Backbone as XML, in Angstrom:
<?xml version="1.0"?>
<chain id="A" units="angstrom">
  <residue number="1" name="GLN">
    <atom name="N" x="103.376" y="114.628" z="96.780"/>
    <atom name="CA" x="103.087" y="114.867" z="98.189"/>
    <atom name="C" x="101.582" y="114.911" z="98.379"/>
  </residue>
  <residue number="2" name="VAL">
    <atom name="N" x="101.107" y="114.178" z="99.383"/>
    <atom name="CA" x="99.687" y="114.144" z="99.712"/>
    <atom name="C" x="99.510" y="114.745" z="101.101"/>
  </residue>
  <residue number="3" name="GLN">
    <atom name="N" x="98.634" y="115.712" z="101.198"/>
    <atom name="CA" x="98.304" y="116.277" z="102.507"/>
    <atom name="C" x="96.942" y="115.755" z="102.932"/>
  </residue>
  <residue number="4" name="LEU">
    <atom name="N" x="96.871" y="115.332" z="104.191"/>
    <atom name="CA" x="95.632" y="114.803" z="104.751"/>
    <atom name="C" x="95.216" y="115.679" z="105.924"/>
  </residue>
  <residue number="5" name="VAL">
    <atom name="N" x="93.963" y="116.069" z="105.935"/>
    <atom name="CA" x="93.455" y="116.916" z="107.006"/>
    <atom name="C" x="92.211" y="116.269" z="107.598"/>
  </residue>
  <residue number="6" name="GLU">
    <atom name="N" x="92.320" y="115.901" z="108.882"/>
    <atom name="CA" x="91.187" y="115.292" z="109.573"/>
    <atom name="C" x="90.356" y="116.355" z="110.275"/>
  </residue>
  <residue number="7" name="SER">
    <atom name="N" x="89.106" y="116.026" z="110.490"/>
    <atom name="CA" x="88.222" y="116.889" z="111.269"/>
    <atom name="C" x="87.097" y="116.029" z="111.832"/>
  </residue>
  <residue number="8" name="GLY">
    <atom name="N" x="86.362" y="116.592" z="112.783"/>
    <atom name="CA" x="85.192" y="115.912" z="113.302"/>
    <atom name="C" x="85.337" y="115.333" z="114.692"/>
  </residue>
  <residue number="9" name="GLY">
    <atom name="N" x="86.536" y="115.424" z="115.268"/>
    <atom name="CA" x="86.708" y="114.898" z="116.614"/>
    <atom name="C" x="85.984" y="115.755" z="117.645"/>
  </residue>
  <residue number="10" name="GLY">
    <atom name="N" x="85.923" y="115.243" z="118.855"/>
    <atom name="CA" x="85.262" y="115.993" z="119.917"/>
    <atom name="C" x="84.990" y="115.128" z="121.119"/>
  </residue>
  <residue number="11" name="LEU">
    <atom name="N" x="84.138" y="115.651" z="121.981"/>
    <atom name="CA" x="83.752" y="114.967" z="123.220"/>
    <atom name="C" x="82.341" y="114.430" z="123.047"/>
  </residue>
  <residue number="12" name="VAL">
    <atom name="N" x="82.166" y="113.164" z="123.380"/>
    <atom name="CA" x="80.856" y="112.541" z="123.256"/>
    <atom name="C" x="80.657" y="111.585" z="124.418"/>
  </residue>
  <residue number="13" name="GLN">
    <atom name="N" x="79.415" y="111.383" z="124.794"/>
    <atom name="CA" x="79.118" y="110.436" z="125.858"/>
    <atom name="C" x="79.138" y="109.009" z="125.316"/>
  </residue>
  <residue number="14" name="ALA">
    <atom name="N" x="79.394" y="108.077" z="126.207"/>
    <atom name="CA" x="79.371" y="106.673" z="125.821"/>
    <atom name="C" x="78.016" y="106.333" z="125.199"/>
  </residue>
  <residue number="15" name="GLY">
    <atom name="N" x="78.091" y="105.557" z="124.117"/>
    <atom name="CA" x="76.883" y="105.218" z="123.377"/>
    <atom name="C" x="76.573" y="106.167" z="122.244"/>
  </residue>
  <residue number="16" name="GLY">
    <atom name="N" x="77.272" y="107.292" z="122.206"/>
    <atom name="CA" x="77.033" y="108.286" z="121.179"/>
    <atom name="C" x="77.781" y="107.994" z="119.898"/>
  </residue>
  <residue number="17" name="SER">
    <atom name="N" x="77.689" y="108.952" z="118.974"/>
    <atom name="CA" x="78.294" y="108.787" z="117.655"/>
    <atom name="C" x="79.096" y="110.022" z="117.265"/>
  </residue>
  <residue number="18" name="LEU">
    <atom name="N" x="80.075" y="109.801" z="116.425"/>
    <atom name="CA" x="80.846" y="110.876" z="115.811"/>
    <atom name="C" x="81.198" y="110.426" z="114.402"/>
  </residue>
  <residue number="19" name="ARG">
    <atom name="N" x="81.380" y="111.403" z="113.509"/>
    <atom name="CA" x="81.882" y="111.099" z="112.176"/>
    <atom name="C" x="83.124" y="111.936" z="111.913"/>
  </residue>
  <residue number="20" name="LEU">
    <atom name="N" x="84.204" y="111.244" z="111.643"/>
    <atom name="CA" x="85.451" y="111.906" z="111.296"/>
    <atom name="C" x="85.572" y="111.983" z="109.777"/>
  </residue>
  <residue number="21" name="SER">
    <atom name="N" x="86.189" y="113.061" z="109.328"/>
    <atom name="CA" x="86.439" y="113.244" z="107.895"/>
    <atom name="C" x="87.926" y="113.420" z="107.665"/>
  </residue>
  <residue number="22" name="CYS">
    <atom name="N" x="88.357" y="113.014" z="106.505"/>
    <atom name="CA" x="89.763" y="113.187" z="106.114"/>
    <atom name="C" x="89.775" y="113.598" z="104.656"/>
  </residue>
  <residue number="23" name="VAL">
    <atom name="N" x="90.223" y="114.806" z="104.405"/>
    <atom name="CA" x="90.288" y="115.324" z="103.047"/>
    <atom name="C" x="91.723" y="115.214" z="102.542"/>
  </residue>
  <residue number="24" name="ALA">
    <atom name="N" x="91.866" y="114.656" z="101.354"/>
    <atom name="CA" x="93.187" y="114.465" z="100.763"/>
    <atom name="C" x="93.418" y="115.479" z="99.647"/>
  </residue>
  <residue number="25" name="SER">
    <atom name="N" x="94.568" y="116.139" z="99.698"/>
    <atom name="CA" x="94.910" y="117.124" z="98.669"/>
    <atom name="C" x="95.713" y="116.449" z="97.572"/>
  </residue>
  <residue number="26" name="ILE">
    <atom name="N" x="95.002" y="115.740" z="96.722"/>
    <atom name="CA" x="95.626" y="115.042" z="95.617"/>
    <atom name="C" x="94.589" y="114.937" z="94.507"/>
  </residue>
  <residue number="27" name="ARG">
    <atom name="N" x="95.057" y="114.903" z="93.265"/>
    <atom name="CA" x="94.108" y="114.907" z="92.159"/>
    <atom name="C" x="93.236" y="113.659" z="92.182"/>
  </residue>
  <residue number="28" name="THR">
    <atom name="N" x="93.848" y="112.518" z="92.470"/>
    <atom name="CA" x="93.090" y="111.281" z="92.535"/>
    <atom name="C" x="93.727" y="110.346" z="93.550"/>
  </residue>
  <residue number="29" name="LEU">
    <atom name="N" x="92.871" y="109.621" z="94.234"/>
    <atom name="CA" x="93.341" y="108.625" z="95.191"/>
    <atom name="C" x="93.282" y="107.216" z="94.607"/>
  </residue>
  <residue number="30" name="SER">
    <atom name="N" x="93.140" y="107.139" z="93.306"/>
    <atom name="CA" x="93.116" y="105.845" z="92.640"/>
    <atom name="C" x="94.390" y="105.075" z="92.950"/>
  </residue>
  <residue number="31" name="GLY">
    <atom name="N" x="94.218" y="103.837" z="93.393"/>
    <atom name="CA" x="95.370" y="103.021" z="93.727"/>
    <atom name="C" x="95.785" y="103.095" z="95.187"/>
  </residue>
  <residue number="32" name="TYR">
    <atom name="N" x="95.174" y="104.006" z="95.919"/>
    <atom name="CA" x="95.541" y="104.178" z="97.328"/>
    <atom name="C" x="94.675" y="103.307" z="98.238"/>
  </residue>
  <residue number="33" name="VAL">
    <atom name="N" x="95.261" y="102.969" z="99.370"/>
    <atom name="CA" x="94.529" y="102.445" z="100.519"/>
    <atom name="C" x="94.539" y="103.537" z="101.568"/>
  </residue>
  <residue number="34" name="MET">
    <atom name="N" x="93.366" y="103.865" z="102.053"/>
    <atom name="CA" x="93.238" y="104.883" z="103.103"/>
    <atom name="C" x="92.983" y="104.173" z="104.426"/>
  </residue>
  <residue number="35" name="GLY">
    <atom name="N" x="93.679" y="104.611" z="105.443"/>
    <atom name="CA" x="93.533" y="103.959" z="106.736"/>
    <atom name="C" x="93.181" y="104.935" z="107.836"/>
  </residue>
  <residue number="36" name="TRP">
    <atom name="N" x="92.486" y="104.427" z="108.826"/>
    <atom name="CA" x="92.261" y="105.157" z="110.071"/>
    <atom name="C" x="93.002" y="104.411" z="111.176"/>
  </residue>
  <residue number="37" name="PHE">
    <atom name="N" x="93.771" y="105.159" z="111.940"/>
    <atom name="CA" x="94.514" y="104.627" z="113.071"/>
    <atom name="C" x="94.159" y="105.456" z="114.292"/>
  </residue>
  <residue number="38" name="ARG">
    <atom name="N" x="94.505" y="104.923" z="115.456"/>
    <atom name="CA" x="94.293" y="105.696" z="116.676"/>
    <atom name="C" x="95.397" y="105.379" z="117.684"/>
  </residue>
  <residue number="39" name="ARG">
    <atom name="N" x="95.637" y="106.371" z="118.518"/>
    <atom name="CA" x="96.604" y="106.193" z="119.601"/>
    <atom name="C" x="95.973" y="106.688" z="120.888"/>
  </residue>
  <residue number="40" name="ALA">
    <atom name="N" x="95.785" y="105.772" z="121.810"/>
    <atom name="CA" x="95.247" y="106.113" z="123.124"/>
    <atom name="C" x="96.396" y="106.478" z="124.048"/>
  </residue>
  <residue number="41" name="PRO">
    <atom name="N" x="96.137" y="107.237" z="125.094"/>
    <atom name="CA" x="97.205" y="107.627" z="126.029"/>
    <atom name="C" x="97.920" y="106.413" z="126.587"/>
  </residue>
  <residue number="42" name="GLY">
    <atom name="N" x="99.239" y="106.415" z="126.466"/>
    <atom name="CA" x="100.031" y="105.339" z="127.015"/>
    <atom name="C" x="100.039" y="104.070" z="126.203"/>
  </residue>
  <residue number="43" name="LYS">
    <atom name="N" x="99.425" y="104.097" z="125.025"/>
    <atom name="CA" x="99.361" y="102.905" z="124.194"/>
    <atom name="C" x="99.986" y="103.156" z="122.830"/>
  </residue>
  <residue number="44" name="GLU">
    <atom name="N" x="100.290" y="102.084" z="122.138"/>
    <atom name="CA" x="100.825" y="102.193" z="120.795"/>
    <atom name="C" x="99.700" y="102.507" z="119.813"/>
  </residue>
  <residue number="45" name="ARG">
    <atom name="N" x="100.104" y="103.087" z="118.699"/>
    <atom name="CA" x="99.137" y="103.368" z="117.642"/>
    <atom name="C" x="98.609" y="102.048" z="117.090"/>
  </residue>
  <residue number="46" name="GLU">
    <atom name="N" x="97.304" y="101.985" z="116.858"/>
    <atom name="CA" x="96.699" y="100.770" z="116.341"/>
    <atom name="C" x="95.791" y="101.078" z="115.165"/>
  </residue>
  <residue number="47" name="SER">
    <atom name="N" x="95.618" y="100.076" z="114.329"/>
    <atom name="CA" x="94.749" y="100.233" z="113.173"/>
    <atom name="C" x="93.290" y="100.172" z="113.596"/>
  </residue>
  <residue number="48" name="VAL">
    <atom name="N" x="92.493" y="101.034" z="113.027"/>
    <atom name="CA" x="91.042" y="101.002" z="113.207"/>
    <atom name="C" x="90.419" y="100.303" z="112.001"/>
  </residue>
  <residue number="49" name="GLY">
    <atom name="N" x="90.881" y="100.667" z="110.821"/>
    <atom name="CA" x="90.368" y="100.050" z="109.610"/>
    <atom name="C" x="90.903" y="100.737" z="108.381"/>
  </residue>
  <residue number="50" name="THR">
    <atom name="N" x="90.632" y="100.136" z="107.241"/>
    <atom name="CA" x="91.107" y="100.671" z="105.978"/>
    <atom name="C" x="90.034" y="100.565" z="104.906"/>
  </residue>
  <residue number="51" name="ILE">
    <atom name="N" x="90.234" y="101.338" z="103.845"/>
    <atom name="CA" x="89.369" y="101.251" z="102.677"/>
    <atom name="C" x="90.225" y="101.367" z="101.429"/>
  </residue>
  <residue number="52" name="ARG">
    <atom name="N" x="89.956" y="100.491" z="100.472"/>
    <atom name="CA" x="90.665" y="100.563" z="99.201"/>
    <atom name="C" x="89.888" y="101.513" z="98.304"/>
  </residue>
  <residue number="53" name="TRP">
    <atom name="N" x="90.572" y="102.544" z="97.824"/>
    <atom name="CA" x="89.863" y="103.567" z="97.068"/>
    <atom name="C" x="89.194" y="102.993" z="95.835"/>
  </residue>
  <residue number="54" name="ASN">
    <atom name="N" x="89.896" y="102.146" z="95.113"/>
    <atom name="CA" x="89.315" y="101.506" z="93.929"/>
    <atom name="C" x="88.445" y="100.336" z="94.389"/>
  </residue>
  <residue number="55" name="GLY">
    <atom name="N" x="87.170" y="100.491" z="94.271"/>
    <atom name="CA" x="86.263" y="99.418" z="94.636"/>
    <atom name="C" x="85.606" y="99.582" z="95.987"/>
  </residue>
  <residue number="56" name="GLY">
    <atom name="N" x="86.278" y="100.250" z="96.906"/>
    <atom name="CA" x="85.664" y="100.551" z="98.198"/>
    <atom name="C" x="85.648" y="99.422" z="99.203"/>
  </residue>
  <residue number="57" name="SER">
    <atom name="N" x="86.417" y="98.370" z="98.981"/>
    <atom name="CA" x="86.437" y="97.295" z="99.980"/>
    <atom name="C" x="87.033" y="97.806" z="101.280"/>
  </residue>
  <residue number="58" name="THR">
    <atom name="N" x="86.560" y="97.241" z="102.383"/>
    <atom name="CA" x="86.969" y="97.722" z="103.704"/>
    <atom name="C" x="87.480" y="96.590" z="104.581"/>
  </residue>
  <residue number="59" name="TYR">
    <atom name="N" x="88.232" y="97.008" z="105.578"/>
    <atom name="CA" x="88.753" y="96.084" z="106.588"/>
    <atom name="C" x="88.635" y="96.793" z="107.930"/>
  </residue>
  <residue number="60" name="TYR">
    <atom name="N" x="88.261" y="96.060" z="108.969"/>
    <atom name="CA" x="88.115" y="96.648" z="110.296"/>
    <atom name="C" x="88.828" y="95.813" z="111.345"/>
  </residue>
  <residue number="61" name="ALA">
    <atom name="N" x="89.357" y="96.510" z="112.327"/>
    <atom name="CA" x="89.903" y="95.828" z="113.484"/>
    <atom name="C" x="88.746" y="95.210" z="114.269"/>
  </residue>
  <residue number="62" name="ASP">
    <atom name="N" x="89.022" y="94.102" z="114.936"/>
    <atom name="CA" x="87.974" y="93.406" z="115.683"/>
    <atom name="C" x="87.338" y="94.310" z="116.749"/>
  </residue>
  <residue number="63" name="SER">
    <atom name="N" x="88.129" y="95.205" z="117.303"/>
    <atom name="CA" x="87.646" y="96.050" z="118.394"/>
    <atom name="C" x="86.561" y="97.032" z="117.954"/>
  </residue>
  <residue number="64" name="VAL">
    <atom name="N" x="86.469" y="97.304" z="116.648"/>
    <atom name="CA" x="85.496" y="98.286" z="116.176"/>
    <atom name="C" x="84.490" y="97.693" z="115.194"/>
  </residue>
  <residue number="65" name="LYS">
    <atom name="N" x="84.687" y="96.450" z="114.835"/>
    <atom name="CA" x="83.818" y="95.804" z="113.843"/>
    <atom name="C" x="82.363" y="95.839" z="114.310"/>
  </residue>
  <residue number="66" name="GLY">
    <atom name="N" x="81.481" y="96.261" z="113.429"/>
    <atom name="CA" x="80.073" y="96.357" z="113.764"/>
    <atom name="C" x="79.674" y="97.691" z="114.365"/>
  </residue>
  <residue number="67" name="ARG">
    <atom name="N" x="80.643" y="98.492" z="114.766"/>
    <atom name="CA" x="80.353" y="99.812" z="115.350"/>
    <atom name="C" x="80.839" y="100.952" z="114.458"/>
  </residue>
  <residue number="68" name="PHE">
    <atom name="N" x="81.965" y="100.743" z="113.801"/>
    <atom name="CA" x="82.572" y="101.782" z="112.958"/>
    <atom name="C" x="82.404" y="101.416" z="111.488"/>
  </residue>
  <residue number="69" name="THR">
    <atom name="N" x="82.249" y="102.438" z="110.672"/>
    <atom name="CA" x="82.122" y="102.247" z="109.228"/>
    <atom name="C" x="83.000" y="103.259" z="108.504"/>
  </residue>
  <residue number="70" name="ILE">
    <atom name="N" x="83.784" y="102.757" z="107.562"/>
    <atom name="CA" x="84.627" y="103.624" z="106.738"/>
    <atom name="C" x="83.988" y="103.736" z="105.357"/>
  </residue>
  <residue number="71" name="SER">
    <atom name="N" x="83.924" y="104.947" z="104.854"/>
    <atom name="CA" x="83.383" y="105.169" z="103.512"/>
    <atom name="C" x="84.198" y="106.258" z="102.830"/>
  </residue>
  <residue number="72" name="ARG">
    <atom name="N" x="83.891" y="106.478" z="101.571"/>
    <atom name="CA" x="84.645" y="107.488" z="100.818"/>
    <atom name="C" x="83.728" y="108.240" z="99.883"/>
  </residue>
  <residue number="73" name="ASP">
    <atom name="N" x="84.181" y="109.427" z="99.532"/>
    <atom name="CA" x="83.496" y="110.252" z="98.539"/>
    <atom name="C" x="84.510" y="110.536" z="97.440"/>
  </residue>
  <residue number="74" name="ASN">
    <atom name="N" x="84.340" y="109.891" z="96.311"/>
    <atom name="CA" x="85.310" y="110.024" z="95.224"/>
    <atom name="C" x="85.435" y="111.466" z="94.748"/>
  </residue>
  <residue number="75" name="ALA">
    <atom name="N" x="84.305" y="112.130" z="94.619"/>
    <atom name="CA" x="84.321" y="113.482" z="94.067"/>
    <atom name="C" x="85.038" y="114.466" z="94.976"/>
  </residue>
  <residue number="76" name="GLU">
    <atom name="N" x="84.968" y="114.226" z="96.265"/>
    <atom name="CA" x="85.554" y="115.154" z="97.243"/>
    <atom name="C" x="86.898" y="114.689" z="97.772"/>
  </residue>
  <residue number="77" name="ASN">
    <atom name="N" x="87.385" y="113.540" z="97.294"/>
    <atom name="CA" x="88.648" y="112.978" z="97.801"/>
    <atom name="C" x="88.648" y="112.935" z="99.320"/>
  </residue>
  <residue number="78" name="THR">
    <atom name="N" x="87.545" y="112.456" z="99.871"/>
    <atom name="CA" x="87.354" y="112.449" z="101.316"/>
    <atom name="C" x="87.025" y="111.041" z="101.784"/>
  </residue>
  <residue number="79" name="VAL">
    <atom name="N" x="87.603" y="110.660" z="102.892"/>
    <atom name="CA" x="87.281" y="109.392" z="103.535"/>
    <atom name="C" x="86.677" y="109.708" z="104.897"/>
  </residue>
  <residue number="80" name="TYR">
    <atom name="N" x="85.693" y="108.909" z="105.278"/>
    <atom name="CA" x="84.970" y="109.126" z="106.514"/>
    <atom name="C" x="85.133" y="107.944" z="107.452"/>
  </residue>
  <residue number="81" name="LEU">
    <atom name="N" x="85.026" y="108.244" z="108.731"/>
    <atom name="CA" x="84.963" y="107.206" z="109.754"/>
    <atom name="C" x="83.740" y="107.493" z="110.603"/>
  </residue>
  <residue number="82" name="GLN">
    <atom name="N" x="82.689" y="106.724" z="110.394"/>
    <atom name="CA" x="81.488" y="106.845" z="111.194"/>
    <atom name="C" x="81.632" y="105.949" z="112.404"/>
  </residue>
  <residue number="83" name="MET">
    <atom name="N" x="81.552" y="106.543" z="113.577"/>
    <atom name="CA" x="81.749" y="105.797" z="114.824"/>
    <atom name="C" x="80.456" y="105.826" z="115.623"/>
  </residue>
  <residue number="84" name="ASN">
    <atom name="N" x="79.882" y="104.664" z="115.822"/>
    <atom name="CA" x="78.651" y="104.524" z="116.601"/>
    <atom name="C" x="78.910" y="103.707" z="117.852"/>
  </residue>
  <residue number="85" name="SER">
    <atom name="N" x="77.986" y="103.786" z="118.777"/>
    <atom name="CA" x="78.094" y="103.021" z="120.031"/>
    <atom name="C" x="79.469" y="103.202" z="120.660"/>
  </residue>
  <residue number="86" name="LEU">
    <atom name="N" x="79.892" y="104.427" z="120.761"/>
    <atom name="CA" x="81.232" y="104.717" z="121.271"/>
    <atom name="C" x="81.379" y="104.326" z="122.720"/>
  </residue>
  <residue number="87" name="LYS">
    <atom name="N" x="82.583" y="103.880" z="123.046"/>
    <atom name="CA" x="82.911" y="103.437" z="124.395"/>
    <atom name="C" x="84.064" y="104.294" z="124.918"/>
  </residue>
  <residue number="88" name="PRO">
    <atom name="N" x="84.189" y="104.397" z="126.241"/>
    <atom name="CA" x="85.328" y="105.157" z="126.781"/>
    <atom name="C" x="86.675" y="104.663" z="126.256"/>
  </residue>
  <residue number="89" name="GLU">
    <atom name="N" x="86.785" y="103.381" z="125.993"/>
    <atom name="CA" x="88.058" y="102.853" z="125.481"/>
    <atom name="C" x="88.340" y="103.248" z="124.032"/>
  </residue>
  <residue number="90" name="ASP">
    <atom name="N" x="87.395" y="103.896" z="123.385"/>
    <atom name="CA" x="87.644" y="104.442" z="122.049"/>
    <atom name="C" x="88.338" y="105.804" z="122.109"/>
  </residue>
  <residue number="91" name="THR">
    <atom name="N" x="88.496" y="106.335" z="123.313"/>
    <atom name="CA" x="89.171" y="107.610" z="123.469"/>
    <atom name="C" x="90.601" y="107.534" z="122.954"/>
  </residue>
  <residue number="92" name="ALA">
    <atom name="N" x="90.949" y="108.420" z="122.033"/>
    <atom name="CA" x="92.267" y="108.392" z="121.404"/>
    <atom name="C" x="92.384" y="109.567" z="120.443"/>
  </residue>
  <residue number="93" name="VAL">
    <atom name="N" x="93.596" y="109.768" z="119.970"/>
    <atom name="CA" x="93.800" y="110.634" z="118.820"/>
    <atom name="C" x="93.673" y="109.759" z="117.584"/>
  </residue>
  <residue number="94" name="TYR">
    <atom name="N" x="92.820" y="110.178" z="116.672"/>
    <atom name="CA" x="92.562" y="109.411" z="115.464"/>
    <atom name="C" x="93.295" y="110.047" z="114.287"/>
  </residue>
  <residue number="95" name="TYR">
    <atom name="N" x="93.960" y="109.200" z="113.520"/>
    <atom name="CA" x="94.759" y="109.644" z="112.394"/>
    <atom name="C" x="94.261" y="109.017" z="111.099"/>
  </residue>
  <residue number="96" name="CYS">
    <atom name="N" x="94.303" y="109.791" z="110.067"/>
    <atom name="CA" x="94.057" y="109.326" z="108.716"/>
    <atom name="C" x="95.407" y="109.105" z="108.039"/>
  </residue>
  <residue number="97" name="ALA">
    <atom name="N" x="95.491" y="108.062" z="107.230"/>
    <atom name="CA" x="96.744" y="107.767" z="106.546"/>
    <atom name="C" x="96.468" y="107.266" z="105.136"/>
  </residue>
  <residue number="98" name="ALA">
    <atom name="N" x="97.450" y="107.419" z="104.280"/>
    <atom name="CA" x="97.315" y="106.995" z="102.881"/>
    <atom name="C" x="98.567" y="106.268" z="102.431"/>
  </residue>
  <residue number="99" name="GLY">
    <atom name="N" x="98.352" y="105.198" z="101.700"/>
    <atom name="CA" x="99.464" y="104.441" z="101.150"/>
    <atom name="C" x="99.067" y="103.866" z="99.811"/>
  </residue>
  <residue number="100" name="VAL">
    <atom name="N" x="100.010" y="103.683" z="98.942"/>
    <atom name="CA" x="99.723" y="103.146" z="97.620"/>
    <atom name="C" x="100.397" y="101.799" z="97.466"/>
  </residue>
  <residue number="101" name="GLY">
    <atom name="N" x="99.658" y="100.865" z="96.861"/>
    <atom name="CA" x="100.227" y="99.550" z="96.608"/>
    <atom name="C" x="100.448" y="98.719" z="97.857"/>
  </residue>
  <residue number="102" name="ILE">
    <atom name="N" x="99.600" y="98.897" z="98.855"/>
    <atom name="CA" x="99.773" y="98.165" z="100.105"/>
    <atom name="C" x="98.531" y="97.330" z="100.385"/>
  </residue>
  <residue number="103" name="ALA">
    <atom name="N" x="98.675" y="96.392" z="101.303"/>
    <atom name="CA" x="97.568" y="95.515" z="101.655"/>
    <atom name="C" x="96.576" y="96.230" z="102.563"/>
  </residue>
  <residue number="104" name="MET">
    <atom name="N" x="95.372" y="95.703" z="102.572"/>
    <atom name="CA" x="94.327" y="96.268" z="103.438"/>
    <atom name="C" x="94.701" y="96.141" z="104.909"/>
  </residue>
  <residue number="105" name="THR">
    <atom name="N" x="95.481" y="95.135" z="105.237"/>
    <atom name="CA" x="95.867" y="94.901" z="106.624"/>
    <atom name="C" x="97.268" y="95.420" z="106.921"/>
  </residue>
  <residue number="106" name="ALA">
    <atom name="N" x="97.749" y="96.317" z="106.084"/>
    <atom name="CA" x="99.109" y="96.829" z="106.259"/>
    <atom name="C" x="99.286" y="97.520" z="107.597"/>
  </residue>
  <residue number="107" name="LYS">
    <atom name="N" x="100.493" y="97.398" z="108.147"/>
    <atom name="CA" x="100.826" y="98.067" z="109.395"/>
    <atom name="C" x="101.021" y="99.554" z="109.131"/>
  </residue>
  <residue number="108" name="ASP">
    <atom name="N" x="101.031" y="100.323" z="110.207"/>
    <atom name="CA" x="101.114" y="101.770" z="110.048"/>
    <atom name="C" x="102.383" y="102.201" z="109.325"/>
  </residue>
  <residue number="109" name="ARG">
    <atom name="N" x="103.467" y="101.461" z="109.469"/>
    <atom name="CA" x="104.721" y="101.870" z="108.843"/>
    <atom name="C" x="104.655" y="101.798" z="107.319"/>
  </residue>
  <residue number="110" name="SER">
    <atom name="N" x="103.649" y="101.105" z="106.788"/>
    <atom name="CA" x="103.510" y="100.996" z="105.338"/>
    <atom name="C" x="102.790" y="102.182" z="104.722"/>
  </residue>
  <residue number="111" name="PHE">
    <atom name="N" x="102.162" y="102.997" z="105.559"/>
    <atom name="CA" x="101.439" y="104.167" z="105.062"/>
    <atom name="C" x="102.388" y="105.354" z="104.988"/>
  </residue>
  <residue number="112" name="ARG">
    <atom name="N" x="102.436" y="105.971" z="103.827"/>
    <atom name="CA" x="103.421" y="107.030" z="103.602"/>
    <atom name="C" x="102.957" y="108.389" z="104.116"/>
  </residue>
  <residue number="113" name="TYR">
    <atom name="N" x="101.676" y="108.655" z="103.997"/>
    <atom name="CA" x="101.174" y="109.996" z="104.312"/>
    <atom name="C" x="100.243" y="109.942" z="105.517"/>
  </residue>
  <residue number="114" name="TRP">
    <atom name="N" x="100.343" y="110.966" z="106.364"/>
    <atom name="CA" x="99.575" y="111.001" z="107.601"/>
    <atom name="C" x="98.986" y="112.383" z="107.828"/>
  </residue>
  <residue number="115" name="GLY">
    <atom name="N" x="97.812" y="112.381" z="108.427"/>
    <atom name="CA" x="97.222" y="113.629" z="108.876"/>
    <atom name="C" x="97.744" y="113.997" z="110.246"/>
  </residue>
  <residue number="116" name="GLN">
    <atom name="N" x="97.279" y="115.123" z="110.738"/>
    <atom name="CA" x="97.774" y="115.646" z="112.012"/>
    <atom name="C" x="97.067" y="115.024" z="113.209"/>
  </residue>
  <residue number="117" name="GLY">
    <atom name="N" x="95.953" y="114.365" z="112.966"/>
    <atom name="CA" x="95.212" y="113.716" z="114.039"/>
    <atom name="C" x="94.100" y="114.590" z="114.585"/>
  </residue>
  <residue number="118" name="THR">
    <atom name="N" x="93.079" y="113.932" z="115.109"/>
    <atom name="CA" x="91.969" y="114.640" z="115.747"/>
    <atom name="C" x="91.574" y="113.874" z="117.000"/>
  </residue>
  <residue number="119" name="GLN">
    <atom name="N" x="91.338" y="114.612" z="118.066"/>
    <atom name="CA" x="91.074" y="113.994" z="119.362"/>
    <atom name="C" x="89.620" y="113.559" z="119.470"/>
  </residue>
  <residue number="120" name="VAL">
    <atom name="N" x="89.429" y="112.334" z="119.914"/>
    <atom name="CA" x="88.097" y="111.812" z="120.234"/>
    <atom name="C" x="88.111" y="111.405" z="121.700"/>
  </residue>
  <residue number="121" name="THR">
    <atom name="N" x="87.192" y="111.970" z="122.453"/>
    <atom name="CA" x="87.087" y="111.653" z="123.864"/>
    <atom name="C" x="85.681" y="111.162" z="124.156"/>
  </residue>
  <residue number="122" name="VAL">
    <atom name="N" x="85.598" y="109.977" z="124.748"/>
    <atom name="CA" x="84.303" y="109.378" z="125.075"/>
    <atom name="C" x="84.182" y="109.317" z="126.592"/>
  </residue>
  <residue number="123" name="SER">
    <atom name="N" x="83.208" y="110.002" z="127.119"/>
    <atom name="CA" x="83.017" y="110.032" z="128.565"/>
    <atom name="C" x="82.046" y="108.936" z="128.986"/>
  </residue>
  <residue number="124" name="SER">
    <atom name="N" x="82.274" y="108.434" z="130.192"/>
    <atom name="CA" x="81.423" y="107.342" z="130.696"/>
    <atom name="C" x="80.216" y="107.874" z="131.429"/>
  </residue>
</chain>
């Protein structure tokens, strides 16, 4: 069982930045793909991006490419989502997820473990 705990959400003005953190309660995330997803009001959950723990390769959705960066801290079993140049349309609940043996572009149903989510609100 893997527990994921997100933090770092909040209210920010358009153009601002936030960094979300996700701490995983597991001895090692070797072999895992960590993903960030979001769900905006009235919309389906969508992928923001992923990072492969081994090697650190990343994948981003087109909507956030160039603005968001996913990174990891091996020693702390933590994955980060740095969000810059935020837009009102980035407003959503952001979720961290973990899956093993899955593709970088895997859909949300392929991720086995999920955090509780953290709210990000971008004001115009």
